[in-house]
Tab-separated table of C-alpha atoms in Angstrom:
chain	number	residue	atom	x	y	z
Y	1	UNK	CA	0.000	0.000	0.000
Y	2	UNK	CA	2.061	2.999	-0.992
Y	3	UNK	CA	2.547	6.024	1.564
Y	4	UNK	CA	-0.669	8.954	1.921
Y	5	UNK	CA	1.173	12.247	3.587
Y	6	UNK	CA	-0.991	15.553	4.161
Y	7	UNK	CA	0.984	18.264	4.002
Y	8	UNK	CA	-1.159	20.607	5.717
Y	9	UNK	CA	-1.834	23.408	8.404
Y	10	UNK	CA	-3.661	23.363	11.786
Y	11	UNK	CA	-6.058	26.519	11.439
Y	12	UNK	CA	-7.073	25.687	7.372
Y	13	UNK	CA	-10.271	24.851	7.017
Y	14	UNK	CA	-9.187	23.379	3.278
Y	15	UNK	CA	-6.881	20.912	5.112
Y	16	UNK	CA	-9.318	19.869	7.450
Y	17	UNK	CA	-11.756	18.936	4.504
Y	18	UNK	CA	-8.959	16.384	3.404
Y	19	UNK	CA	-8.238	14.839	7.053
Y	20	UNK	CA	-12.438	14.571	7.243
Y	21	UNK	CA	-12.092	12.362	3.749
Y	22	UNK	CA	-9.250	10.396	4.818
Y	23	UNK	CA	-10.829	9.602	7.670
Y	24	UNK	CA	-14.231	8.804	6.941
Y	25	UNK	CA	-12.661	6.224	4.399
Y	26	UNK	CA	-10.340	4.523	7.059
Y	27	UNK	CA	-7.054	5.823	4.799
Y	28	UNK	CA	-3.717	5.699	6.936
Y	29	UNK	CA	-1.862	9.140	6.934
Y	30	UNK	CA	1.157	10.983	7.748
Y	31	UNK	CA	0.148	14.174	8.795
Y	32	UNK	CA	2.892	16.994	8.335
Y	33	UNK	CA	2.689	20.105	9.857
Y	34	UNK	CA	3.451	23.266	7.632
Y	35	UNK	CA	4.708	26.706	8.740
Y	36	UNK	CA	2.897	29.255	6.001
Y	37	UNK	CA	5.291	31.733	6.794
Y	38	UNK	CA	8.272	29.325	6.751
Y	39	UNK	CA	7.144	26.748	3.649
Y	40	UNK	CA	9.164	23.882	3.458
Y	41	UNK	CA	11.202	23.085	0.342
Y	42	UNK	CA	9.103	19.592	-0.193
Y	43	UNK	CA	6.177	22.079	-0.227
Y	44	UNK	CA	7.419	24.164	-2.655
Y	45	UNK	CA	8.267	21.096	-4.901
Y	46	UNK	CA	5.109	19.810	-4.403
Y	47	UNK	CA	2.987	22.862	-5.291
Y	48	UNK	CA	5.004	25.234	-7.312
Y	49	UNK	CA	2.272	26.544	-9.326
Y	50	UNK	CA	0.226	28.091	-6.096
Y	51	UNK	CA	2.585	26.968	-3.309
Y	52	UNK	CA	-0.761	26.442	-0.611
Y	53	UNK	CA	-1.094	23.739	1.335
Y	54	UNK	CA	-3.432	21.266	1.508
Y	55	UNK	CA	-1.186	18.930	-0.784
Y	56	UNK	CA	-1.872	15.352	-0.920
Y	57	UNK	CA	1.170	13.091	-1.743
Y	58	UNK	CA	0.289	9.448	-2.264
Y	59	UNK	CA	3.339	6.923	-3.369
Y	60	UNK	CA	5.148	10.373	-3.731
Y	61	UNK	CA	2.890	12.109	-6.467
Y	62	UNK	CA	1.590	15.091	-4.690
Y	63	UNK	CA	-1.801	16.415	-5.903
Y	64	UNK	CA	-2.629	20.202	-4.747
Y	65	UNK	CA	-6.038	21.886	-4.625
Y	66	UNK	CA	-8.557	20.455	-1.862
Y	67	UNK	CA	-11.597	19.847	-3.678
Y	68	UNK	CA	-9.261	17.784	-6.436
Y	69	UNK	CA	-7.467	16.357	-3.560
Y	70	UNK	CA	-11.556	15.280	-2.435
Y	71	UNK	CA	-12.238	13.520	-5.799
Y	72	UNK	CA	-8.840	11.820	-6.026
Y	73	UNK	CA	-9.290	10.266	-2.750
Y	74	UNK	CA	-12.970	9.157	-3.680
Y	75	UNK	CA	-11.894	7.552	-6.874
Y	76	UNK	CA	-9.305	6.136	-5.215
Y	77	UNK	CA	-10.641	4.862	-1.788
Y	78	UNK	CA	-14.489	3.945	-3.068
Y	79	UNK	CA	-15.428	2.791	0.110
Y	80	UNK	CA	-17.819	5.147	1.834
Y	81	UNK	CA	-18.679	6.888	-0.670
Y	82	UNK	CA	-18.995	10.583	-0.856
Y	83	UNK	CA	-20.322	11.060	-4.031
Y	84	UNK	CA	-24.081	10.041	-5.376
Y	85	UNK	CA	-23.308	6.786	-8.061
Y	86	UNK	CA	-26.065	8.764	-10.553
Y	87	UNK	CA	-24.136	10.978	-12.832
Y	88	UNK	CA	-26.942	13.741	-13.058
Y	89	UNK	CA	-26.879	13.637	-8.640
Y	90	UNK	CA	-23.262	13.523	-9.033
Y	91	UNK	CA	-23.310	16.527	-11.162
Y	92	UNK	CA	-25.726	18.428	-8.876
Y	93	UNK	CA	-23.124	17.583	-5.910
Y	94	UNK	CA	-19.831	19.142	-8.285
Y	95	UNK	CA	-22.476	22.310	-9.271
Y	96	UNK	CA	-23.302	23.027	-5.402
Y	97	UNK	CA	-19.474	22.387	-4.163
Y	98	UNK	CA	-18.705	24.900	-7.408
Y	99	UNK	CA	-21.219	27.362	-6.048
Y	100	UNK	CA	-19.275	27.432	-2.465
Y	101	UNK	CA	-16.283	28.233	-4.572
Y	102	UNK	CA	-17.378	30.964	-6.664
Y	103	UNK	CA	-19.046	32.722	-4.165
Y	104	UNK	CA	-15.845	33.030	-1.918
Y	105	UNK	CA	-15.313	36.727	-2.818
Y	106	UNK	CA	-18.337	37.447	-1.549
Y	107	UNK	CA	-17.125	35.673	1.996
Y	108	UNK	CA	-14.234	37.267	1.932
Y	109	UNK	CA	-15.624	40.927	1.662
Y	110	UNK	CA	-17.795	39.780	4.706
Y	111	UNK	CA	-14.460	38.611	6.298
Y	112	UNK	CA	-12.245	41.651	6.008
Y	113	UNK	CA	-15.625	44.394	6.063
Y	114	UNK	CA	-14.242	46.840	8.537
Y	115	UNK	CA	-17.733	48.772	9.195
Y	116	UNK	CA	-20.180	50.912	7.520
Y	117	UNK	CA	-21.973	50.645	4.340
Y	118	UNK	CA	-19.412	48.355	3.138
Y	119	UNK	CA	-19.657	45.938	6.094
Y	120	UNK	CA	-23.755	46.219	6.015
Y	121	UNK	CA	-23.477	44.729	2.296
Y	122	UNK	CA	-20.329	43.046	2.593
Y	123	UNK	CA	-23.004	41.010	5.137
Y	124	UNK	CA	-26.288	41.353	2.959
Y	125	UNK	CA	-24.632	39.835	0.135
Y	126	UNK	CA	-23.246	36.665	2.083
Y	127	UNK	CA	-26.515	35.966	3.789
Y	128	UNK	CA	-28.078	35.442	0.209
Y	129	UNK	CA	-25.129	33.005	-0.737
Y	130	UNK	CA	-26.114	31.465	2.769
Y	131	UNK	CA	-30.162	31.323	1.914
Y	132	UNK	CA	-29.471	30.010	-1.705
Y	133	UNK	CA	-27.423	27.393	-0.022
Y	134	UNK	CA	-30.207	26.282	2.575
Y	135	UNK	CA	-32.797	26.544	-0.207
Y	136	UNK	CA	-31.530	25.212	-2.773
Y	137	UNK	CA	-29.108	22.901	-1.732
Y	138	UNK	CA	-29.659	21.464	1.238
Y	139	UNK	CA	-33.367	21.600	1.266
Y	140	UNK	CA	-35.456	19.495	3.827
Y	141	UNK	CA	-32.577	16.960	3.963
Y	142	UNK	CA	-30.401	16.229	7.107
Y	143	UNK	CA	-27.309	16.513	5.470
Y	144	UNK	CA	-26.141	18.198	1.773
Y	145	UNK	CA	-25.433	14.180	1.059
Y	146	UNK	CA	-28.735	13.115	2.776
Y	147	UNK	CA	-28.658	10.730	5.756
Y	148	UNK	CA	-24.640	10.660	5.884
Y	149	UNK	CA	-22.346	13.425	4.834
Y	150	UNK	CA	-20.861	13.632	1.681
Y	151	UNK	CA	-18.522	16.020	-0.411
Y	152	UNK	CA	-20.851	19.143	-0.666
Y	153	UNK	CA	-20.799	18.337	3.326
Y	154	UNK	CA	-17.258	19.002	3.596
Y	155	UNK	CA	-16.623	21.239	1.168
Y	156	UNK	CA	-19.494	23.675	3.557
Y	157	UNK	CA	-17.668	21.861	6.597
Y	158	UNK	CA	-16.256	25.645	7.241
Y	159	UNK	CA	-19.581	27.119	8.016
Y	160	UNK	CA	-20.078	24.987	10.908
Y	161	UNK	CA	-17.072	25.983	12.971
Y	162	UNK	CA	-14.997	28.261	11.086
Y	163	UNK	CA	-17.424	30.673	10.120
Y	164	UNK	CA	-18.481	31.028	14.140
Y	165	UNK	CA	-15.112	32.408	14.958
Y	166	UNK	CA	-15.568	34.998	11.785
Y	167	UNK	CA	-18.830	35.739	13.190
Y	168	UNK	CA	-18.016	36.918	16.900
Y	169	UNK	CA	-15.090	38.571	15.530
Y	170	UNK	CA	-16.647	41.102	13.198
Y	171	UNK	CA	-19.493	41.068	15.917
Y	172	UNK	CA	-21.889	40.175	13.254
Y	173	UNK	CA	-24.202	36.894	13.574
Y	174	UNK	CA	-25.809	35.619	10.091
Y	175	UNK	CA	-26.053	32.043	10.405
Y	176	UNK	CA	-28.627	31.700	13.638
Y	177	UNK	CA	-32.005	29.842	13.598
Y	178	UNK	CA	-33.956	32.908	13.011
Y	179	UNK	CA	-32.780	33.471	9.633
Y	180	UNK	CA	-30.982	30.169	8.316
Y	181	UNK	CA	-33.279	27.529	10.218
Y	182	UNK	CA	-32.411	24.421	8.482
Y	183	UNK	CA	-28.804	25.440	7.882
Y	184	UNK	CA	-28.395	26.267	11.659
Y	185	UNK	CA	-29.791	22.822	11.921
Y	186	UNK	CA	-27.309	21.211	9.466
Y	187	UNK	CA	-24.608	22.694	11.447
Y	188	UNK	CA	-25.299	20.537	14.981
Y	189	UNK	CA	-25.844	17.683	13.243
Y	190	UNK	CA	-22.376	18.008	10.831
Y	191	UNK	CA	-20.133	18.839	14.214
Y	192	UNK	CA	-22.013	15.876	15.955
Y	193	UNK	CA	-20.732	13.607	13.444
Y	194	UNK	CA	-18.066	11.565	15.082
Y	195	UNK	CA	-15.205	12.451	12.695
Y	196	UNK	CA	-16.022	15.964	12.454
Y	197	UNK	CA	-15.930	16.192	16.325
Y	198	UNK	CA	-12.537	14.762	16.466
Y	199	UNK	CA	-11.053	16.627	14.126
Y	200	UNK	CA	-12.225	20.400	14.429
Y	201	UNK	CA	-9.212	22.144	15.747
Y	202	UNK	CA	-9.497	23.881	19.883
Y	203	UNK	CA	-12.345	26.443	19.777
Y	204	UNK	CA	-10.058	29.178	21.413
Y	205	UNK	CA	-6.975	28.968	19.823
Y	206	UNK	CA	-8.613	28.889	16.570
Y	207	UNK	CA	-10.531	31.785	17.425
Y	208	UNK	CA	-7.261	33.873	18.152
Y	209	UNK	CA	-5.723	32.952	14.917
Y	210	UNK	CA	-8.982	33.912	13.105
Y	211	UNK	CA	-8.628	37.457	14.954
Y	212	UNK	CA	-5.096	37.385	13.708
Y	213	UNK	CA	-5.070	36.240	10.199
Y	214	UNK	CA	-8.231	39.074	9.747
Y	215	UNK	CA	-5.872	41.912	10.930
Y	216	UNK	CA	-3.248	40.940	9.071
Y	217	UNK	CA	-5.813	41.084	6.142
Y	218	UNK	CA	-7.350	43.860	6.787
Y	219	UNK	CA	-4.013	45.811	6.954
Y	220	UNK	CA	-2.729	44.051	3.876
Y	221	UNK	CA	-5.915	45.159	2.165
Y	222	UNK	CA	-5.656	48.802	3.091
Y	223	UNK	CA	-2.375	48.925	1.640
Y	224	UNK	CA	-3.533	48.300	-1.542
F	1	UNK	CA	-33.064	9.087	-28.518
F	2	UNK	CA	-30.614	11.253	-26.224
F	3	UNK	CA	-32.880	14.799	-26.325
F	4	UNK	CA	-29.891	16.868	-25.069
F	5	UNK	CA	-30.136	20.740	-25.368
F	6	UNK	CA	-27.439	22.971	-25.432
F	7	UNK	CA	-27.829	26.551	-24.394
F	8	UNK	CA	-24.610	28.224	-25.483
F	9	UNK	CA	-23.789	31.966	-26.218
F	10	UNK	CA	-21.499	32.596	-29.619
F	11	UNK	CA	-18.279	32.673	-29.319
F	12	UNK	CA	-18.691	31.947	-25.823
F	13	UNK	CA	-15.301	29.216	-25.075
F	14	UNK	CA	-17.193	27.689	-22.140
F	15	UNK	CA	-20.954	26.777	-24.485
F	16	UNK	CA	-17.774	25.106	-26.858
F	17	UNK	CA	-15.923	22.969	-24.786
F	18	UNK	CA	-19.750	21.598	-24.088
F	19	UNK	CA	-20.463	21.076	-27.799
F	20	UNK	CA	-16.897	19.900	-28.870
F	21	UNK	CA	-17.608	16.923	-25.867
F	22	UNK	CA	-20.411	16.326	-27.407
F	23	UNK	CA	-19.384	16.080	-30.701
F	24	UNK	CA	-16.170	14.824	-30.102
F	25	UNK	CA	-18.612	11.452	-28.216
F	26	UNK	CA	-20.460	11.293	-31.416
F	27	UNK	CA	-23.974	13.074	-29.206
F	28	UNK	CA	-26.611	14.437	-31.015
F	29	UNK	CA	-27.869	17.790	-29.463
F	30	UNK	CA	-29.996	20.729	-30.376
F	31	UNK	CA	-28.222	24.130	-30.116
F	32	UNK	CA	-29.579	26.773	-28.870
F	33	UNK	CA	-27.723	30.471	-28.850
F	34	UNK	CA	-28.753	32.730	-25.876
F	35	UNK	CA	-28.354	36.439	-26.300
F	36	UNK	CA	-27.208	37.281	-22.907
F	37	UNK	CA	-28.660	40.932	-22.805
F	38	UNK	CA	-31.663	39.133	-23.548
F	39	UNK	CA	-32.270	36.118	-21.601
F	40	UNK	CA	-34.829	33.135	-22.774
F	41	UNK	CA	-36.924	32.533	-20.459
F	42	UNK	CA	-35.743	28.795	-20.882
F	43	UNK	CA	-32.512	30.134	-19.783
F	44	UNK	CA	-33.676	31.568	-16.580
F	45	UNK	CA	-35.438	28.293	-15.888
F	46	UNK	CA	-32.561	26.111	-16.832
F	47	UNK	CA	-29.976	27.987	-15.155
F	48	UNK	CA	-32.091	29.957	-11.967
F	49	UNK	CA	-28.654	29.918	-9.580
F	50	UNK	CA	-26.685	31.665	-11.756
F	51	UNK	CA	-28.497	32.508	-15.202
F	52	UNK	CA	-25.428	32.097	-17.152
F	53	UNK	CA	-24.533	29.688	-20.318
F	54	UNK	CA	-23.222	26.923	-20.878
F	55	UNK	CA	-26.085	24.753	-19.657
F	56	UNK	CA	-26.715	21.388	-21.001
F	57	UNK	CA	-30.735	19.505	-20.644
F	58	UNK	CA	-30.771	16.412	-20.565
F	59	UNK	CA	-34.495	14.432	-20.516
F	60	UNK	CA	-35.998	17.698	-18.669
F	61	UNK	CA	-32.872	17.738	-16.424
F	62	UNK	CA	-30.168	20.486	-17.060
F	63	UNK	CA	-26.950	20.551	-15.704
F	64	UNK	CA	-25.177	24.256	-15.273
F	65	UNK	CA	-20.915	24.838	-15.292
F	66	UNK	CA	-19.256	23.815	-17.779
F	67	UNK	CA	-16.981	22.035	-15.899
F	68	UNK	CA	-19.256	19.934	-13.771
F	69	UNK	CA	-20.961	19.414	-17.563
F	70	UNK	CA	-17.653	18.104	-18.798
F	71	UNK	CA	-17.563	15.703	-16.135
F	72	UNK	CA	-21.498	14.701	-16.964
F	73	UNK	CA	-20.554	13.909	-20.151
F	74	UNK	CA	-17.683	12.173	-19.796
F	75	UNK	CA	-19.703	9.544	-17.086
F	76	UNK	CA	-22.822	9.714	-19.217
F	77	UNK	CA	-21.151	8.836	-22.621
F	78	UNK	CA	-17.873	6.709	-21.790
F	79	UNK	CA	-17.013	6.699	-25.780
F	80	UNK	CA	-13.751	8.571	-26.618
F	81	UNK	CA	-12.643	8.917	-23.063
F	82	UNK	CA	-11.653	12.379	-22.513
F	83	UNK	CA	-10.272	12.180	-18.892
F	84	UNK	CA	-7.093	9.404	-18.132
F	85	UNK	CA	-8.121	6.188	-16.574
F	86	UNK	CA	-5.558	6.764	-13.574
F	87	UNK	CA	-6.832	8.883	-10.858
F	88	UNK	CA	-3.341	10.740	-10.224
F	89	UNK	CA	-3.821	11.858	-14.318
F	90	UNK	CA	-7.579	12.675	-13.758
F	91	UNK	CA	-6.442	14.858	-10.598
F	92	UNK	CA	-3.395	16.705	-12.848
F	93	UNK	CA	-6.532	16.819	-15.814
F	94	UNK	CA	-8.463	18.438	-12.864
F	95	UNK	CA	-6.062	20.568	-11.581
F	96	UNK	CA	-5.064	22.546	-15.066
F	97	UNK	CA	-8.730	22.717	-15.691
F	98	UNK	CA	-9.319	24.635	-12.572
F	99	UNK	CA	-6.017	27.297	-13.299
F	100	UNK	CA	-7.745	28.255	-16.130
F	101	UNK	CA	-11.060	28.719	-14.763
F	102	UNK	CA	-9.934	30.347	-11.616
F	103	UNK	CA	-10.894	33.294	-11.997
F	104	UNK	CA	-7.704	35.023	-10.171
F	105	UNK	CA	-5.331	33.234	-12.274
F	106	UNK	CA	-7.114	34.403	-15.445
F	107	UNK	CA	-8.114	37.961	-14.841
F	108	UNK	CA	-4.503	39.498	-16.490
F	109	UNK	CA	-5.792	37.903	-19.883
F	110	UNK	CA	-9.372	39.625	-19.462
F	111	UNK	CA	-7.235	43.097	-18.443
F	112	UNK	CA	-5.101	42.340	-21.312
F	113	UNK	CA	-8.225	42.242	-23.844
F	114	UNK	CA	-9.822	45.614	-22.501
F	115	UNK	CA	-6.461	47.411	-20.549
F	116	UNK	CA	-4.819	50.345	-21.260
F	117	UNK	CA	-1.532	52.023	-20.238
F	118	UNK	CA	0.145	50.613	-17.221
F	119	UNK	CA	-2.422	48.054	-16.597
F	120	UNK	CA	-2.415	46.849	-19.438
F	121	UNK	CA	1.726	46.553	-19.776
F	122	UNK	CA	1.374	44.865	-16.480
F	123	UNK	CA	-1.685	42.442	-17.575
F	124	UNK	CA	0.517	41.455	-20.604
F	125	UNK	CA	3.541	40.470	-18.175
F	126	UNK	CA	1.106	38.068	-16.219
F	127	UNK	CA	-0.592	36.980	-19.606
F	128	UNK	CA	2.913	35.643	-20.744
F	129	UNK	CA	3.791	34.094	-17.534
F	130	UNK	CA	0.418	32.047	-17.142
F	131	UNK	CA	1.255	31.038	-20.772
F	132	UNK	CA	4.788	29.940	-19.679
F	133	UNK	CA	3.149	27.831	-16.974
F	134	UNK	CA	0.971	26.135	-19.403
F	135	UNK	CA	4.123	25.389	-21.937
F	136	UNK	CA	6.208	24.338	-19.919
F	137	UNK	CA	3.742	22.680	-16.997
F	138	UNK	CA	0.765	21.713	-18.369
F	139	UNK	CA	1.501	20.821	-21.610
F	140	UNK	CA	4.795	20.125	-21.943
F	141	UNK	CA	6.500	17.369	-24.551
F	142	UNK	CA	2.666	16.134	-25.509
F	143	UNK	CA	0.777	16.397	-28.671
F	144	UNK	CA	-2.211	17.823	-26.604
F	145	UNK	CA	-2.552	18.391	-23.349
F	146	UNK	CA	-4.959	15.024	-23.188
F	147	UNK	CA	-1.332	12.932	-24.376
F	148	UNK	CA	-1.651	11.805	-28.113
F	149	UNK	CA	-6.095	12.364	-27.984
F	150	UNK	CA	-7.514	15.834	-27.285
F	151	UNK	CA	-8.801	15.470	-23.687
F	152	UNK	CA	-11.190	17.530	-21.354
F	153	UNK	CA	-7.792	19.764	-20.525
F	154	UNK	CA	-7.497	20.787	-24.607
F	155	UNK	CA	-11.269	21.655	-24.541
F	156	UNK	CA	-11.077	23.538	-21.698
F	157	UNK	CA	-7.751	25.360	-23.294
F	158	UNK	CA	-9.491	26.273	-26.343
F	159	UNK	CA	-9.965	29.304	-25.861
F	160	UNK	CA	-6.125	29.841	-26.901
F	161	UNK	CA	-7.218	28.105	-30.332
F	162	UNK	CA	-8.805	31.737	-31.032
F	163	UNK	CA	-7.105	34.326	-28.841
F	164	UNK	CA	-4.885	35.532	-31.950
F	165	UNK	CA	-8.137	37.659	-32.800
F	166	UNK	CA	-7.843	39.147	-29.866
F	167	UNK	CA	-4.041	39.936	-30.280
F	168	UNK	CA	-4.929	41.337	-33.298
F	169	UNK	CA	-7.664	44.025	-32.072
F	170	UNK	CA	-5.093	45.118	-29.082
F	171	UNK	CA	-2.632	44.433	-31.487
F	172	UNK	CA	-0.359	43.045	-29.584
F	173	UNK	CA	1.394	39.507	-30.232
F	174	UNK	CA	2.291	37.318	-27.517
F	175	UNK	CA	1.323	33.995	-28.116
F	176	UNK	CA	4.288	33.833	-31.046
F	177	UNK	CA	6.058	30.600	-32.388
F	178	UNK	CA	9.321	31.687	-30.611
F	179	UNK	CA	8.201	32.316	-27.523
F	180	UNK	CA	5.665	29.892	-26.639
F	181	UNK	CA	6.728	27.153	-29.514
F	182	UNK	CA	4.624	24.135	-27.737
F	183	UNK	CA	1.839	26.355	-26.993
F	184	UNK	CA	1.739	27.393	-31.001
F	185	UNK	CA	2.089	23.807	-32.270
F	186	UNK	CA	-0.541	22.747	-30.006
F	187	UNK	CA	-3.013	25.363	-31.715
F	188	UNK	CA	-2.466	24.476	-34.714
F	189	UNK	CA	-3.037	20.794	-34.001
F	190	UNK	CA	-6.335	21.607	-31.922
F	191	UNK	CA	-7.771	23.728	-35.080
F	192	UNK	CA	-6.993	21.022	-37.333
F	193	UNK	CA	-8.975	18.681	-35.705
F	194	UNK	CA	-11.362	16.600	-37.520
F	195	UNK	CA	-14.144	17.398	-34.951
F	196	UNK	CA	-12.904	20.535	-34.072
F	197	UNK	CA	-11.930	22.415	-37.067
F	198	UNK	CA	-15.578	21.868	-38.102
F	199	UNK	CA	-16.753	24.100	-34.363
F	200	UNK	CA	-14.654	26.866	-34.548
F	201	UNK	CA	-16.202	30.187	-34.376
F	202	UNK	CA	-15.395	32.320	-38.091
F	203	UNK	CA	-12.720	34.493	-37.902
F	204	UNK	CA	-14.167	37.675	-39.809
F	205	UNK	CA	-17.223	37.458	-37.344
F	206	UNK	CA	-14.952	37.069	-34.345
F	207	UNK	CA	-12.834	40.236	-34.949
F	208	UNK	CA	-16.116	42.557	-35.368
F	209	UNK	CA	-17.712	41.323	-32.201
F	210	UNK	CA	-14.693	41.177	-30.177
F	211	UNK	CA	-13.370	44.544	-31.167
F	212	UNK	CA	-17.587	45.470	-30.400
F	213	UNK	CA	-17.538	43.947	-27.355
F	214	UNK	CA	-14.085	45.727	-26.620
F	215	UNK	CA	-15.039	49.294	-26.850
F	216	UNK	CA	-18.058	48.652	-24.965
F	217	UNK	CA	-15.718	48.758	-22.208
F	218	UNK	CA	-13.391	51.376	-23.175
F	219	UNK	CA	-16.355	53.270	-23.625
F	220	UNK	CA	-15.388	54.662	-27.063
F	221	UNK	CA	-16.872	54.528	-30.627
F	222	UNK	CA	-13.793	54.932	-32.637
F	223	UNK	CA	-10.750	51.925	-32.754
């Protein structure tokens, strides 16, 4: 069985989608820790073209990207699936987990909003991404994979603990039971699920590094 | 009988890396040619998230993103494989098929078509470099990016098949034989594909509606 490493980083919520996968199908791992403002020379080899992490390597062929690092390891490890067999459901899964991505400018204007007009749009315009989402894509179902979690699941995984932390501090709450009802209720049952649980980083310290990583934003931003 | 629909947008690259799949699998399909100041209503009912084209129907059932259509296609109609068997290819397939579509990556190109002064200098520099990356990474020693068959990655590339028209309304060359010698040979392969050469938009018609579509943005009504 040839060798799975993660090169990865504690706070990313893009490496913690590919420890949920590798977990949820039983795969072995070495799990290496990288410094983002220190990246190792392997890392470097193994992603020159963007130089992020998460990077899969698996028999020493390192794959980049999470969401391609998601449908590698479900082709590879079909157990548990995480993907519907029905090419048009499949589809519908790869349109929704697309939807998440192109609609990450619009997070991260909510993320580094600062006050003001801006801010009060910068959080309009994410709470429609947020309603579309419950709508449309989760629906009346338990999960965005339907009694178990599957790849739309994880590739939302953020909003569930993450987005909490982003939340308390800009001091703005969008994703409570008042407005997102069956989202909110997606959310308890995705952090319930045992792998999840295990594998969400300490609330605190990830909620200093989100304070961090936003002022160092925010200041990088106003440079500009 | 299949029934697909195509709802494309000339000389959109993304409703032709739909059709060329399809074509390319031997699928019959209807095409049908949105005007996107002036959306069908079929459009708007096909496509409700996002109201944009390509969108393919399938027996009532349409599928939106061109790249989550490729991938339809490919499962739906296993013919003329465009993807590699081996996952570790199908992730590199993947992976060049998202640095084109990322939208970050591929912004200098757009700056490049409708720039001016330092930006645009600037968006040529990047323009050049992404095209280094896709010479010397992407596509490398191969025929096509696919290996010795077009694959998903070519259709998904094809937009370089045409950008000379574009060069030609900035009038600026980048894309040249010497400096991107792969990338050259690999467009002149690509157009002179059976299947392809036959679903390429008309040159003529390409350089009056991109040089329309171009002062649109620069706001002007002379060239």
């Amino acid at each position: 069985m040839a060798e799975v490493k993660l090169h990865g980083f504690w706070a990313s919520p893009f490496s913690h989608r590919v420890i949920w996968a590798l977990k949820i199908k039983g795969v072995d791992y070495e799990y290496i820790e990288e410094d983002l403002s220190n990246k190792s020379e392997l890392l470097l080899k193994y992603n020159p073209v963007y130089k992020k992490i998460p990077v899969l390597v698996h028999g020493g062929k390192p794959i980049p990207e999470s969401l391609i690092i998601l449908e590698y390891i479900e082709e590879t490890w079909p157990e548990n699936p995480l993907l519907p067999t029905n090419p048009y459901e499949k589809a519908m899964a790869r349109f929704w987990i697309q939807f998440g991505v192109d609609k990450g400018p619009i997070f991260r204007a909510f993320f580094l909003s600062t006050g003001g007009e801006e801010q009060e749009k910068a959080a309009k315009d994410f709470l429609e991404v947020l309603k579309t989402i419950e709508e449309q894509a989760l629906g009346d179902k338990k999960f965005f994979g339907g009694d178990t979690i599957n790849l739309v699941d994880i590739s939302y995984g953020y909003l569930a603990y993450w987005f909490k932390n982003v939340e308390e501090v800009i001091g703005i709450k969008l994703l409570e039971p008042s407005t997102l009802p069956r989202l909110s209720q997606w959310v308890q049952n995705f952090i319930e699920v045992p792998v999840i649980k295990e594998s969400i980083p300490d609330r605190d310290k990830l909620l200093a590094y989100t304070r961090r990583i936003r002022e160092k934003l925010v200041a990088e931003q106003l440079k500009k | 009988m299949e029934e697909v629909k195509v709802l494309g947008s000339w000389p959109s690259p993304y409703g032709y890396r739909v059709q060329w799949a399809l074509e390319l699998k031997g699928v019959e399909y209807e095409y049908i040619d949105e005007d996107l100041f002036n959306k069908s209503d079929m459009l708007l009912k096909y496509n409700p998230v996002h109201k944009k084209i390509p969108v393919l129907v399938r027996h009532g059932k349409s599928i939106a993103e061109s790249a989550v259509i490729l991938e339809y296609i490919e499962e739906t109609w296993p013919q003329n494989p465009l993807l590699p068997k081996d996952p570790y290819e199908r992730a590199m397939a993947r992976f060049w098929i998202n640095f084109v579509d990322n939208k970050d990556k591929a912004a200098p190109i757009v700056t490049f078509f409708i720039g001016v002064g330092e930006e645009h200098k600037k968006a040529t520099e990047e323009t050049k470099e992404l095209l280094k990356i896709l010479e010397e990474q992407a596509l490398g020693e191969k025929k096509y990016f696919g290996g010795d068959e077009i694959g998903m990655v070519d259709l998904a590339m094809g937009w370089m098949a045409y950008f000379g028209v574009i060069e030609e309304i900035v009038d600026v060359k980048i894309l040249d034989a010497e400096s991107f010698p792969r990338l050259h040979a690999w467009i002149q392969n690509f157009r002179a594909h059976p299947v392809i050469k036959s679903n390429l938009p008309d040159h003529d018609k390409l350089l009056v509606s991109y040089t329309q579509k171009r002062q649109m943005f620069l706001g002007s009504t002379t060239t």
